[in-house]
Short mmCIF file of C-alpha atoms in Angstrom, two decimals:
data_model
loop_
_atom_site.label_atom_id
_atom_site.label_comp_id
_atom_site.label_asym_id
_atom_site.label_seq_id
_atom_site.Cartn_x
_atom_site.Cartn_y
_atom_site.Cartn_z
CA MET A 1473 6.93 13.84 -31.46
CA ILE A 1474 3.84 11.89 -32.59
CA VAL A 1475 3.91 9.06 -35.14
CA PHE A 1476 0.84 7.09 -36.22
CA GLU A 1477 1.67 4.04 -38.35
CA ARG A 1478 -1.30 2.32 -40.03
CA VAL A 1479 -3.35 2.75 -36.88
CA SER A 1480 -6.81 1.22 -36.60
CA LYS A 1481 -9.07 1.49 -33.60
CA ARG A 1482 -12.12 -0.66 -33.07
CA TYR A 1483 -14.15 -0.06 -29.92
CA PRO A 1484 -15.59 -2.97 -27.90
CA ASN A 1485 -19.03 -2.14 -29.33
CA GLY A 1486 -17.68 -3.03 -32.78
CA ARG A 1487 -17.51 0.48 -34.19
CA GLU A 1488 -14.34 1.07 -36.17
CA ALA A 1489 -13.34 4.65 -35.36
CA LEU A 1490 -10.06 4.76 -37.26
CA THR A 1491 -8.83 2.75 -40.25
CA HIS A 1492 -5.18 2.58 -41.30
CA VAL A 1493 -4.31 6.11 -40.21
CA SER A 1494 -0.70 7.22 -40.67
CA PHE A 1495 0.84 10.62 -40.00
CA GLY A 1496 3.73 12.21 -38.19
CA ILE A 1497 4.00 15.42 -36.19
CA GLU A 1498 7.37 17.02 -35.59
CA SER A 1499 8.48 18.45 -32.28
CA GLY A 1500 7.37 22.09 -31.98
CA GLU A 1501 4.78 21.79 -34.72
CA MET A 1502 1.22 23.08 -34.37
CA VAL A 1503 -1.36 20.94 -36.13
CA PHE A 1504 -5.13 21.13 -36.48
CA LEU A 1505 -7.15 17.96 -36.63
CA THR A 1506 -10.43 18.61 -38.41
CA GLY A 1507 -13.43 16.75 -39.71
CA ARG A 1508 -17.09 16.24 -38.88
CA SER A 1509 -18.06 14.90 -35.50
CA GLY A 1510 -17.64 11.14 -35.57
CA ALA A 1511 -14.79 11.38 -38.05
CA GLY A 1512 -12.31 10.07 -35.48
CA LYS A 1513 -10.72 13.27 -34.10
CA SER A 1514 -11.39 12.39 -30.48
CA THR A 1515 -10.13 8.86 -31.02
CA VAL A 1516 -6.81 10.20 -32.34
CA LEU A 1517 -6.43 12.37 -29.23
CA LYS A 1518 -7.38 9.48 -26.93
CA LEU A 1519 -4.74 7.32 -28.56
CA VAL A 1520 -2.13 10.06 -28.08
CA ALA A 1521 -3.06 10.59 -24.42
CA LEU A 1522 -3.14 6.81 -23.89
CA LEU A 1523 -6.76 6.83 -22.83
CA GLU A 1524 -7.10 4.12 -25.45
CA ARG A 1525 -4.63 1.76 -27.08
CA PRO A 1526 -4.61 1.08 -30.84
CA SER A 1527 -6.29 -2.10 -32.08
CA ARG A 1528 -3.75 -2.37 -34.88
CA GLY A 1529 -0.71 -0.38 -35.93
CA THR A 1530 1.53 1.62 -33.62
CA VAL A 1531 1.22 5.00 -31.96
CA THR A 1532 4.51 6.48 -30.85
CA VAL A 1533 4.54 9.58 -28.63
CA ASN A 1534 7.81 11.18 -27.62
CA GLY A 1535 9.66 7.99 -28.55
CA LYS A 1536 7.36 5.66 -26.58
CA SER A 1537 5.03 3.17 -28.20
CA THR A 1538 1.67 3.34 -26.45
CA GLY A 1539 0.63 -0.16 -27.44
CA THR A 1540 3.19 -1.86 -25.23
CA LEU A 1541 3.64 0.64 -22.40
CA LYS A 1542 3.16 -1.06 -19.03
CA ALA A 1543 0.31 0.19 -16.81
CA ARG A 1544 2.70 1.41 -14.12
CA HIS A 1545 4.48 3.66 -16.66
CA ILE A 1546 1.26 5.31 -17.84
CA PRO A 1547 1.21 8.06 -15.16
CA ALA A 1548 4.73 9.21 -16.09
CA PHE A 1549 3.74 9.06 -19.77
CA ARG A 1550 0.70 11.25 -19.22
CA ARG A 1551 2.68 13.83 -17.27
CA GLN A 1552 4.48 14.85 -20.45
CA ILE A 1553 1.18 15.67 -22.16
CA GLY A 1554 -1.01 18.66 -21.34
CA VAL A 1555 -4.65 17.91 -22.16
CA VAL A 1556 -7.37 20.53 -22.75
CA PHE A 1557 -10.99 19.44 -23.00
CA GLN A 1558 -14.04 21.05 -24.48
CA ASP A 1559 -15.80 20.71 -21.13
CA HIS A 1560 -12.49 21.66 -19.45
CA LYS A 1561 -12.95 19.04 -16.67
CA LEU A 1562 -12.21 21.37 -13.77
CA LEU A 1563 -12.87 20.28 -10.19
CA ALA A 1564 -15.86 22.40 -9.21
CA ASP A 1565 -15.19 22.24 -5.46
CA ARG A 1566 -11.57 23.36 -5.66
CA PRO A 1567 -10.27 26.87 -6.13
CA ILE A 1568 -8.57 27.82 -9.39
CA PHE A 1569 -5.15 27.52 -7.78
CA ASP A 1570 -5.71 23.88 -6.78
CA ASN A 1571 -7.07 23.01 -10.20
CA VAL A 1572 -4.07 24.44 -12.01
CA ALA A 1573 -1.61 23.01 -9.48
CA LEU A 1574 -2.91 19.43 -9.83
CA PRO A 1575 -0.37 18.24 -12.46
CA LEU A 1576 2.46 19.63 -10.31
CA VAL A 1577 1.06 18.08 -7.14
CA VAL A 1578 0.81 14.61 -8.68
CA ALA A 1579 4.37 15.00 -9.97
CA GLY A 1580 5.55 15.88 -6.46
CA ALA A 1581 6.83 19.39 -7.18
CA PRO A 1582 8.04 21.38 -4.16
CA LEU A 1583 5.46 23.81 -2.73
CA LYS A 1584 7.42 26.96 -3.55
CA GLU A 1585 7.92 25.97 -7.15
CA THR A 1586 4.28 24.92 -7.46
CA ASP A 1587 3.20 28.34 -6.25
CA LYS A 1588 5.51 30.11 -8.70
CA ARG A 1589 4.54 28.01 -11.70
CA VAL A 1590 0.80 28.17 -11.06
CA ARG A 1591 1.01 31.97 -10.97
CA ALA A 1592 3.09 32.01 -14.14
CA ALA A 1593 0.59 29.75 -15.94
CA LEU A 1594 -2.39 31.85 -14.79
CA ASP A 1595 -0.50 34.96 -15.91
CA GLN A 1596 -0.02 33.46 -19.37
CA VAL A 1597 -3.78 32.93 -19.76
CA GLY A 1598 -4.58 36.33 -18.24
CA LEU A 1599 -6.18 35.08 -15.03
CA LEU A 1600 -3.64 36.14 -12.43
CA GLY A 1601 -5.36 37.24 -9.24
CA LYS A 1602 -8.24 34.77 -9.50
CA GLU A 1603 -6.44 31.90 -7.77
CA GLN A 1604 -8.83 31.64 -4.87
CA MET A 1605 -12.06 31.76 -6.89
CA LEU A 1606 -14.06 28.64 -7.68
CA PRO A 1607 -14.45 27.59 -11.33
CA THR A 1608 -18.19 28.30 -11.23
CA GLU A 1609 -17.46 31.93 -10.37
CA LEU A 1610 -15.71 32.39 -13.71
CA SER A 1611 -17.15 32.82 -17.20
CA VAL A 1612 -17.06 29.91 -19.65
CA GLY A 1613 -14.15 31.50 -21.54
CA GLU A 1614 -12.23 31.99 -18.32
CA GLN A 1615 -12.89 28.39 -17.28
CA GLN A 1616 -11.51 27.23 -20.60
CA ARG A 1617 -8.38 29.30 -19.98
CA VAL A 1618 -8.03 27.73 -16.53
CA GLY A 1619 -8.08 24.36 -18.30
CA ILE A 1620 -5.31 25.59 -20.59
CA ALA A 1621 -3.30 26.87 -17.62
CA ARG A 1622 -3.59 23.43 -16.04
CA ALA A 1623 -2.41 21.82 -19.28
CA VAL A 1624 0.69 23.99 -19.56
CA VAL A 1625 1.64 24.46 -15.91
CA SER A 1626 4.07 21.56 -15.84
CA LYS A 1627 5.64 22.72 -19.13
CA PRO A 1628 4.90 19.54 -21.06
CA PRO A 1629 6.55 19.09 -24.47
CA LEU A 1630 3.14 18.21 -25.96
CA ILE A 1631 -0.30 19.81 -25.61
CA ILE A 1632 -3.42 18.24 -27.05
CA ALA A 1633 -6.79 19.96 -27.10
CA ASP A 1634 -10.21 18.53 -27.96
CA GLU A 1635 -12.54 21.22 -29.31
CA PRO A 1636 -11.13 23.82 -26.92
CA THR A 1637 -13.26 26.56 -28.48
CA GLY A 1638 -16.48 24.60 -28.76
CA ASN A 1639 -18.32 26.71 -26.19
CA LEU A 1640 -16.71 30.06 -27.01
CA ASP A 1641 -17.75 32.96 -29.21
CA PRO A 1642 -15.52 33.70 -32.25
CA ASP A 1643 -13.44 36.42 -30.57
CA LEU A 1644 -12.70 34.26 -27.52
CA SER A 1645 -11.98 31.29 -29.78
CA LEU A 1646 -9.38 33.20 -31.70
CA GLU A 1647 -7.86 34.43 -28.46
CA VAL A 1648 -7.56 30.87 -27.14
CA MET A 1649 -6.01 29.65 -30.40
CA ARG A 1650 -3.46 32.46 -30.36
CA LEU A 1651 -2.57 31.31 -26.89
CA PHE A 1652 -1.85 27.85 -28.26
CA ARG A 1653 0.22 29.38 -31.05
CA ARG A 1654 2.34 31.19 -28.49
CA PHE A 1655 3.16 27.87 -26.83
CA SER A 1656 3.99 26.40 -30.22
CA ASP A 1657 6.27 29.36 -30.89
CA VAL A 1658 8.39 28.45 -27.87
CA GLY A 1659 8.83 24.85 -28.99
CA VAL A 1660 5.81 23.04 -27.56
CA THR A 1661 4.10 20.57 -29.89
CA VAL A 1662 0.40 21.41 -30.14
CA LEU A 1663 -2.34 19.18 -31.57
CA VAL A 1664 -5.81 20.74 -31.64
CA ALA A 1665 -8.98 18.95 -32.73
CA THR A 1666 -11.56 21.45 -33.98
CA HIS A 1667 -14.38 21.82 -36.47
CA ASP A 1668 -13.96 25.58 -36.62
CA GLN A 1669 -12.75 26.20 -40.17
CA HIS A 1670 -12.62 29.94 -39.62
CA ILE A 1671 -9.95 29.53 -36.96
CA VAL A 1672 -7.95 27.02 -38.97
CA ARG A 1673 -7.78 29.45 -41.89
CA GLU A 1674 -6.94 32.36 -39.61
CA LEU A 1675 -3.93 30.68 -38.03
CA ALA A 1676 -2.68 29.07 -41.25
CA LYS A 1677 -1.14 25.99 -39.68
CA ARG A 1678 -0.94 22.40 -40.90
CA GLU A 1679 -4.33 20.68 -41.01
CA ILE A 1680 -5.04 16.96 -40.93
CA VAL A 1681 -8.55 16.26 -42.20
CA LEU A 1682 -10.34 13.13 -41.04
CA ALA A 1683 -13.44 11.62 -42.59
CA SER A 1684 -15.08 8.38 -41.46
CA GLY A 1685 -11.97 7.29 -39.62
CA GLU A 1686 -9.55 7.88 -42.49
CA ILE A 1687 -7.23 10.72 -43.42
CA GLN A 1688 -8.78 12.74 -46.20
CA GLY A 1689 -6.15 15.43 -46.40
CA ASP A 1690 -2.96 16.54 -44.68
CA GLY A 1691 -1.99 20.18 -44.99
CA ALA A 1692 1.65 19.33 -44.55
CA ASP A 1693 1.60 17.90 -48.04
CA PRO A 1694 1.56 20.24 -51.04
CA LEU A 1695 -1.93 19.03 -51.96
CA PRO A 1696 -4.59 17.35 -49.83
CA HIS A 1697 -5.01 13.76 -50.90
CA VAL A 1698 -6.87 10.65 -49.99
CA VAL A 1699 -4.70 8.06 -48.34
CA ALA A 1700 -4.82 5.07 -50.64
CA SER A 1701 -3.86 2.42 -48.17
CA ARG A 1702 -6.87 0.30 -47.44
CA MET B 983 11.83 11.85 -5.57
CA SER B 984 13.58 13.41 -2.58
CA LEU B 985 12.60 12.62 0.98
CA GLY B 986 11.31 16.18 1.45
CA VAL B 987 8.98 15.91 -1.52
CA PHE B 988 7.88 12.48 -0.33
CA GLY B 989 7.09 13.91 3.10
CA THR B 990 5.32 16.90 1.59
CA ARG B 991 3.06 14.62 -0.47
CA HIS B 992 2.13 12.60 2.58
CA VAL B 993 1.47 15.65 4.71
CA GLN B 994 -0.69 17.07 1.90
CA ALA B 995 -2.64 13.82 1.64
CA LEU B 996 -3.08 13.62 5.42
CA LEU B 997 -4.24 17.22 5.76
CA GLY B 998 -6.51 16.81 2.76
CA SER B 999 -8.16 13.75 4.31
CA LEU B 1000 -8.47 15.50 7.66
CA GLY B 1001 -10.10 18.52 6.04
CA ARG B 1002 -12.51 16.34 4.11
CA LEU B 1003 -13.59 14.52 7.28
CA ALA B 1004 -14.00 17.83 9.10
CA ARG B 1005 -16.19 19.23 6.32
CA ASN B 1006 -18.73 16.40 6.79
CA PRO B 1007 -18.97 16.37 10.58
CA LEU B 1008 -22.22 14.41 10.85
CA ALA B 1009 -21.24 11.58 8.49
CA THR B 1010 -17.79 11.43 10.05
CA ALA B 1011 -19.21 11.36 13.58
CA LEU B 1012 -21.57 8.51 12.74
CA THR B 1013 -18.81 6.42 11.17
CA LEU B 1014 -16.52 7.13 14.12
CA LEU B 1015 -19.27 6.16 16.55
CA VAL B 1016 -19.76 2.78 14.87
CA ILE B 1017 -16.00 2.12 14.85
CA GLY B 1018 -15.61 3.41 18.40
CA LEU B 1019 -18.34 1.11 19.75
CA ALA B 1020 -16.95 -1.86 17.84
CA LEU B 1021 -13.50 -1.25 19.32
CA ALA B 1022 -14.77 -0.44 22.82
CA LEU B 1023 -16.51 -3.77 23.40
CA PRO B 1024 -13.49 -6.11 23.08
CA ALA B 1025 -11.31 -3.53 24.83
CA ALA B 1026 -13.78 -3.42 27.73
CA LEU B 1027 -13.66 -7.21 28.00
CA SER B 1028 -9.88 -7.18 28.12
CA VAL B 1029 -9.93 -4.42 30.74
CA PHE B 1030 -12.32 -6.55 32.80
CA VAL B 1031 -10.16 -9.67 32.47
CA ILE B 1032 -6.95 -7.81 33.34
CA ASP B 1033 -8.59 -6.09 36.31
CA ALA B 1034 -10.09 -9.35 37.54
CA GLN B 1035 -6.67 -11.01 37.31
CA MET B 1036 -5.19 -8.25 39.42
CA ALA B 1037 -8.06 -8.71 41.83
CA THR B 1038 -7.39 -12.45 42.20
CA GLY B 1039 -3.73 -11.57 42.65
CA GLY B 1040 -5.07 -9.69 45.67
CA PHE B 1041 -6.96 -12.85 46.65
CA GLY B 1042 -3.66 -14.79 46.67
CA ASP B 1043 -3.77 -14.77 50.45
CA ALA B 1044 -7.21 -16.28 50.31
CA ILE B 1045 -5.76 -19.52 48.95
CA ASP B 1046 -5.22 -21.70 51.95
CA MET B 1047 -5.87 -25.17 53.28
CA SER B 1048 -7.20 -26.37 56.60
CA VAL B 1049 -5.30 -29.30 58.10
CA TYR B 1050 -7.60 -30.96 60.66
CA LEU B 1051 -5.70 -32.90 63.34
CA LYS B 1052 -7.15 -36.03 64.92
CA SER B 1053 -8.93 -35.32 68.19
CA GLY B 1054 -6.77 -36.19 71.11
CA VAL B 1055 -3.58 -34.70 69.66
CA PRO B 1056 -2.20 -32.62 72.52
CA LEU B 1057 -1.58 -28.91 72.04
CA ALA B 1058 2.19 -29.23 72.49
CA GLN B 1059 2.36 -31.81 69.72
CA ALA B 1060 0.15 -29.61 67.52
CA GLN B 1061 2.57 -26.74 68.06
CA GLN B 1062 5.46 -29.01 67.03
CA LEU B 1063 3.52 -30.04 63.91
CA ALA B 1064 2.93 -26.37 63.05
CA THR B 1065 6.68 -25.74 63.32
CA ASP B 1066 7.35 -28.70 61.04
CA ALA B 1067 4.77 -27.50 58.57
CA ARG B 1068 6.46 -24.09 58.35
CA GLU B 1069 9.65 -25.79 57.18
CA ARG B 1070 7.95 -27.44 54.21
CA PRO B 1071 9.01 -25.58 51.02
CA GLY B 1072 6.12 -23.72 49.38
CA VAL B 1073 4.51 -22.87 52.71
CA ALA B 1074 4.27 -19.18 53.49
CA ARG B 1075 2.45 -19.17 56.79
CA VAL B 1076 0.98 -21.59 59.27
CA THR B 1077 -1.53 -20.55 61.90
CA LEU B 1078 -2.40 -22.90 64.72
CA ILE B 1079 -6.03 -22.77 65.80
CA PRO B 1080 -6.34 -24.85 69.00
CA ALA B 1081 -9.65 -26.66 69.52
CA ASP B 1082 -10.59 -24.32 72.42
CA LEU B 1083 -10.03 -21.21 70.36
CA GLY B 1084 -11.95 -22.76 67.47
CA LEU B 1085 -14.86 -23.45 69.79
CA GLN B 1086 -14.83 -19.88 71.10
CA GLU B 1087 -14.85 -18.45 67.57
CA PHE B 1088 -17.57 -20.84 66.47
CA ARG B 1089 -19.67 -19.90 69.47
CA LYS B 1090 -19.17 -16.23 68.74
CA TYR B 1091 -19.88 -16.23 64.98
CA SER B 1092 -22.26 -19.11 64.40
CA GLY B 1093 -25.05 -18.28 66.83
CA PHE B 1094 -25.21 -21.95 67.95
CA GLY B 1095 -23.91 -21.07 71.43
CA ALA B 1096 -26.80 -22.72 73.30
CA ALA B 1097 -26.53 -25.92 71.26
CA LEU B 1098 -22.79 -26.10 71.95
CA ASP B 1099 -23.41 -25.76 75.68
CA ALA B 1100 -25.43 -28.96 75.50
CA LEU B 1101 -22.35 -30.89 74.32
CA LYS B 1102 -20.24 -32.55 76.93
CA SER B 1103 -16.92 -32.12 75.16
CA ASN B 1104 -15.49 -29.91 72.46
CA PRO B 1105 -16.39 -31.50 69.09
CA LEU B 1106 -13.95 -29.33 67.14
CA PRO B 1107 -10.47 -30.54 66.23
CA THR B 1108 -7.29 -28.53 66.39
CA VAL B 1109 -6.63 -26.98 62.99
CA LEU B 1110 -3.49 -25.81 61.19
CA ARG B 1111 -4.32 -23.11 58.66
CA VAL B 1112 -1.64 -23.39 55.96
CA VAL B 1113 -1.14 -20.54 53.47
CA PRO B 1114 1.05 -21.56 50.51
CA ARG B 1115 3.54 -19.21 48.87
CA ARG B 1116 2.09 -17.45 45.84
CA ALA B 1117 4.66 -19.09 43.56
CA ALA B 1118 3.49 -22.49 44.78
CA SER B 1119 -0.25 -21.92 44.37
CA SER B 1120 -0.93 -23.84 41.17
CA ALA B 1121 -3.48 -26.62 41.31
CA ALA B 1122 -0.71 -29.27 41.10
CA ASP B 1123 1.39 -27.65 43.87
CA LEU B 1124 -1.62 -27.41 46.11
CA GLU B 1125 -2.52 -31.03 45.50
CA SER B 1126 0.98 -32.20 46.38
CA LEU B 1127 0.94 -30.09 49.53
CA ARG B 1128 -2.42 -31.56 50.46
CA ARG B 1129 -1.09 -35.13 50.09
CA TYR B 1130 2.00 -34.27 52.12
CA PHE B 1131 -0.08 -33.20 55.12
CA ALA B 1132 -2.66 -35.94 54.67
CA ALA B 1133 0.14 -38.52 55.07
CA TRP B 1134 0.96 -37.35 58.59
CA PRO B 1135 -0.36 -39.83 61.18
CA GLU B 1136 -1.73 -37.04 63.41
CA VAL B 1137 -3.77 -35.59 60.56
CA ASP B 1138 -7.41 -36.47 60.10
CA THR B 1139 -8.30 -34.67 56.87
CA VAL B 1140 -6.97 -31.82 54.74
CA GLN B 1141 -9.44 -29.46 53.17
CA LEU B 1142 -8.51 -27.24 50.25
CA ASP B 1143 -10.36 -23.91 50.30
CA THR B 1144 -9.21 -22.89 46.85
CA GLU B 1145 -11.62 -24.39 44.42
CA TRP B 1146 -13.51 -21.18 43.94
CA VAL B 1147 -10.25 -19.43 42.96
CA LEU B 1148 -9.53 -22.10 40.39
CA ARG B 1149 -13.07 -21.82 39.07
CA PHE B 1150 -12.78 -18.07 38.92
CA ASN B 1151 -9.56 -18.37 36.93
CA ALA B 1152 -11.30 -20.78 34.57
CA ILE B 1153 -14.12 -18.27 34.10
CA LEU B 1154 -11.55 -15.60 33.33
CA GLY B 1155 -10.07 -17.95 30.74
CA VAL B 1156 -13.48 -18.27 29.09
CA LEU B 1157 -13.95 -14.49 29.16
CA ARG B 1158 -10.50 -14.00 27.61
CA ARG B 1159 -11.46 -16.32 24.75
CA LEU B 1160 -14.78 -14.54 24.44
CA GLY B 1161 -12.85 -11.26 24.20
CA LEU B 1162 -10.75 -12.65 21.36
CA ILE B 1163 -13.82 -13.85 19.45
CA THR B 1164 -15.55 -10.50 19.99
CA ALA B 1165 -12.43 -8.67 18.83
CA ALA B 1166 -12.24 -10.80 15.69
CA LEU B 1167 -15.92 -10.36 14.80
CA LEU B 1168 -16.11 -6.66 15.55
CA GLY B 1169 -12.74 -6.15 13.84
CA ALA B 1170 -14.25 -7.64 10.70
CA GLY B 1171 -17.16 -5.24 11.25
CA VAL B 1172 -14.77 -2.28 11.40
CA LEU B 1173 -13.15 -3.46 8.16
CA ALA B 1174 -16.53 -3.60 6.47
CA VAL B 1175 -17.62 -0.19 7.78
CA VAL B 1176 -14.39 1.54 6.74
CA GLY B 1177 -14.33 -0.30 3.42
CA ASN B 1178 -17.88 0.72 2.59
CA THR B 1179 -17.37 4.32 3.69
CA ILE B 1180 -14.27 4.56 1.50
CA ARG B 1181 -16.14 2.98 -1.41
CA LEU B 1182 -18.84 5.67 -1.22
CA GLU B 1183 -16.16 8.34 -0.95
CA ILE B 1184 -14.45 6.99 -4.07
CA LEU B 1185 -17.72 7.00 -6.01
CA ASN B 1186 -18.42 10.56 -4.88
CA ARG B 1187 -15.01 11.70 -6.06
CA ARG B 1188 -15.00 9.80 -9.31
CA ALA B 1189 -14.63 12.90 -11.49
CA GLU B 1190 -11.72 14.12 -9.41
CA ILE B 1191 -10.00 10.74 -9.59
CA GLU B 1192 -10.39 10.65 -13.37
CA VAL B 1193 -8.86 14.09 -13.79
CA THR B 1194 -6.06 13.24 -11.40
CA LYS B 1195 -5.22 10.10 -13.36
CA LEU B 1196 -5.47 12.07 -16.58
CA VAL B 1197 -2.81 14.55 -15.54
CA GLY B 1198 -0.52 11.69 -14.57
CA GLY B 1199 -1.47 10.82 -11.00
CA SER B 1200 -0.27 7.30 -10.19
CA ASN B 1201 -2.50 4.74 -8.50
CA ALA B 1202 -0.46 5.23 -5.32
CA PHE B 1203 -1.09 8.98 -5.46
CA VAL B 1204 -4.81 8.54 -6.00
CA ARG B 1205 -5.04 5.88 -3.28
CA ARG B 1206 -3.08 7.79 -0.65
CA PRO B 1207 -5.77 10.20 0.64
CA PHE B 1208 -8.19 7.28 1.02
CA LEU B 1209 -5.64 5.31 3.04
CA TYR B 1210 -5.12 8.29 5.31
CA THR B 1211 -8.89 8.63 5.66
CA GLY B 1212 -9.05 5.00 6.78
CA LEU B 1213 -6.16 5.55 9.19
CA LEU B 1214 -7.89 8.62 10.64
CA TYR B 1215 -11.13 6.68 11.07
CA GLY B 1216 -9.10 4.09 13.01
CA VAL B 1217 -7.43 6.68 15.25
CA GLY B 1218 -10.69 8.56 15.82
CA GLY B 1219 -12.57 5.35 16.55
CA ALA B 1220 -9.89 4.25 19.04
CA LEU B 1221 -10.00 7.65 20.72
CA LEU B 1222 -13.77 7.39 21.05
CA ALA B 1223 -13.48 3.83 22.39
CA TRP B 1224 -11.01 5.11 25.00
CA VAL B 1225 -13.46 7.79 26.12
CA ILE B 1226 -16.25 5.18 26.30
CA LEU B 1227 -14.02 2.88 28.39
CA GLU B 1228 -13.00 5.61 30.83
CA ALA B 1229 -16.61 6.69 31.20
CA ALA B 1230 -17.70 3.10 31.86
CA VAL B 1231 -14.95 2.69 34.47
CA LEU B 1232 -15.99 5.96 36.12
CA ILE B 1233 -19.59 4.80 36.33
CA LEU B 1234 -18.78 1.25 37.50
CA ASP B 1235 -15.98 1.99 39.94
CA PRO B 1236 -18.04 3.00 43.03
CA SER B 1237 -20.15 -0.17 42.92
CA VAL B 1238 -17.10 -2.38 42.21
CA THR B 1239 -15.24 -0.81 45.13
CA THR B 1240 -18.25 -1.48 47.38
CA LEU B 1241 -18.37 -5.09 46.18
CA ALA B 1242 -14.63 -5.55 46.76
CA GLN B 1243 -14.93 -4.09 50.26
CA LEU B 1244 -17.62 -6.66 51.07
CA TYR B 1245 -15.03 -9.31 50.24
CA GLY B 1246 -12.49 -7.51 52.42
CA SER B 1247 -10.45 -6.23 49.49
CA GLY B 1248 -9.27 -2.67 48.86
CA TYR B 1249 -9.52 -3.33 45.17
CA SER B 1250 -10.90 -0.77 42.69
CA LEU B 1251 -11.20 -0.68 38.86
CA GLN B 1252 -7.98 0.35 37.15
CA GLY B 1253 -9.30 1.33 33.69
CA PRO B 1254 -7.43 0.53 30.47
CA THR B 1255 -3.73 -0.24 30.92
CA GLY B 1256 -1.06 0.98 28.52
CA GLN B 1257 -1.14 -2.43 26.90
CA VAL B 1258 -4.89 -2.23 26.26
CA LEU B 1259 -4.55 1.31 24.87
CA ALA B 1260 -1.70 0.25 22.59
CA GLY B 1261 -3.85 -2.61 21.35
CA LEU B 1262 -6.82 -0.30 20.91
CA PHE B 1263 -4.97 2.31 18.86
CA GLY B 1264 -2.77 -0.18 17.00
CA GLY B 1265 -5.78 -2.34 16.17
CA GLY B 1266 -7.91 0.63 15.18
CA MET B 1267 -5.27 2.09 12.87
CA ALA B 1268 -4.45 -1.27 11.30
CA LEU B 1269 -8.13 -2.06 10.67
CA GLY B 1270 -8.86 1.41 9.28
CA TRP B 1271 -5.88 1.30 6.98
CA LEU B 1272 -6.57 -2.24 5.82
CA GLY B 1273 -10.26 -1.58 5.18
CA ALA B 1274 -9.38 1.51 3.16
CA TRP B 1275 -6.66 -0.31 1.25
CA VAL B 1276 -8.88 -3.22 0.24
CA SER B 1277 -11.65 -0.86 -0.84
CA ALA B 1278 -9.33 1.53 -2.69
CA HIS B 1279 -7.52 -1.33 -4.40
CA ARG B 1280 -10.82 -2.79 -5.57
CA HIS B 1281 -12.61 0.35 -6.68
CA LEU B 1282 -9.88 2.67 -7.94
CA ARG B 1283 -8.69 0.28 -10.62
CA GLY B 1284 -12.04 0.54 -12.36
CA ILE B 1285 -11.81 4.32 -12.67
CA GLU B 1286 -9.90 5.33 -15.76
CA PRO B 1287 -10.09 8.73 -17.42
CA ARG B 1288 -12.51 9.12 -20.29
CA ALA B 1289 -12.48 11.98 -22.72
#
């Protein structure tokens, strides 16, 4: 589903966020991306979501290389990825229903189906019945779950999440992560960037560890190792 | 994408834009007022020109020429000449005004009765008043008609009483040009107003645009509500301009009717014709849409999602 081949990313300000990073994630896999802040977790997610293009190397998502994808194909590319943010990026002036429905609306789904799927997604995150409330009327944990509902509503084959539990207490964090695991159980590929070691241990999934823009360990391998390629 | 889905998207975008405008009534009203005034001015000029043309159409009968016969031409011969004149193509009507009748009228209307009594003989000639057909009332036709009568041996002079009509038509020509220039300048103004309003709207909704692009909204999808907003500004502005025009006509009509009556015409202001209204709404919508498109094209490209 996701293949990074010797990917480097240098930002216009000269900072090299990633250096020769290579890894692969299979379809239906759930993977944690860990490391200190500044290690390059967010950059990996941005490269997957095509918010950035690699400076060197290739990033392939669902069979498409992001380096060469034409601008007019980017919207269709992004529609197959559900993105969850730490600050959840909800539209404060729109009710929950509209927020969750947005990916379906941009994809041109019929109204009836939109209605059905939004309710199903809100049901999955335990927020059914709050469609007409505004995001600010919900708790932080609930807002985060609205963000997750929006990410999954169009049933994308890939979900990526950047610190989705950053603002949540441990119980809520675990609850949110279990939610992601449920999606993974039904075949969705899930990539979660987090610094919460407690959660990573609890869920016992593959873990890719980044440090200073390089892979320091990959839990898919029998033993964590330092990638030698420099 | 099916046609139904396509239609649904557009209806959603249109209703969304409409709702957004309705939620900011004061800002919307001010923008509409500016656009409405900018559209009303050239439209008013074109209404004036069209109405004035219709009015001069009514003055068609006022185009005539006076053919003065030499003194000493007997009445019977004058009557024969009048009959001949009626047979000339391009002549609608010929009225014979014998010298005696002319003197009577002059005495009656001029107030020089006593002075005329002092004269031994009638100084006025016999006159043929020739009214050309409307189709033969161009400056060239009139000139050729004038020469035709002037060549008759019994004719002293031919006087054309039409110059003021030609001048009036020339003035209308100037006003029409002025209307075009006004329309072009104020049209550019409407473009700028709509463009700037849309630019502010885009900046205000930056976060929303980023999220929409992030979940896979295409540029066309993101642009659409702004284009509809521009279109609605155009329609609203045209509607307002129409109201302004009708109000102006209502206020002006009594005095115009009085003026026309003084000139012996039953003319009154007609207000905007269907053609003017079509131009008003078509122009308003086109300008609103174009202004929004230029602005959206320029400013939306710069907004890309950040994480």
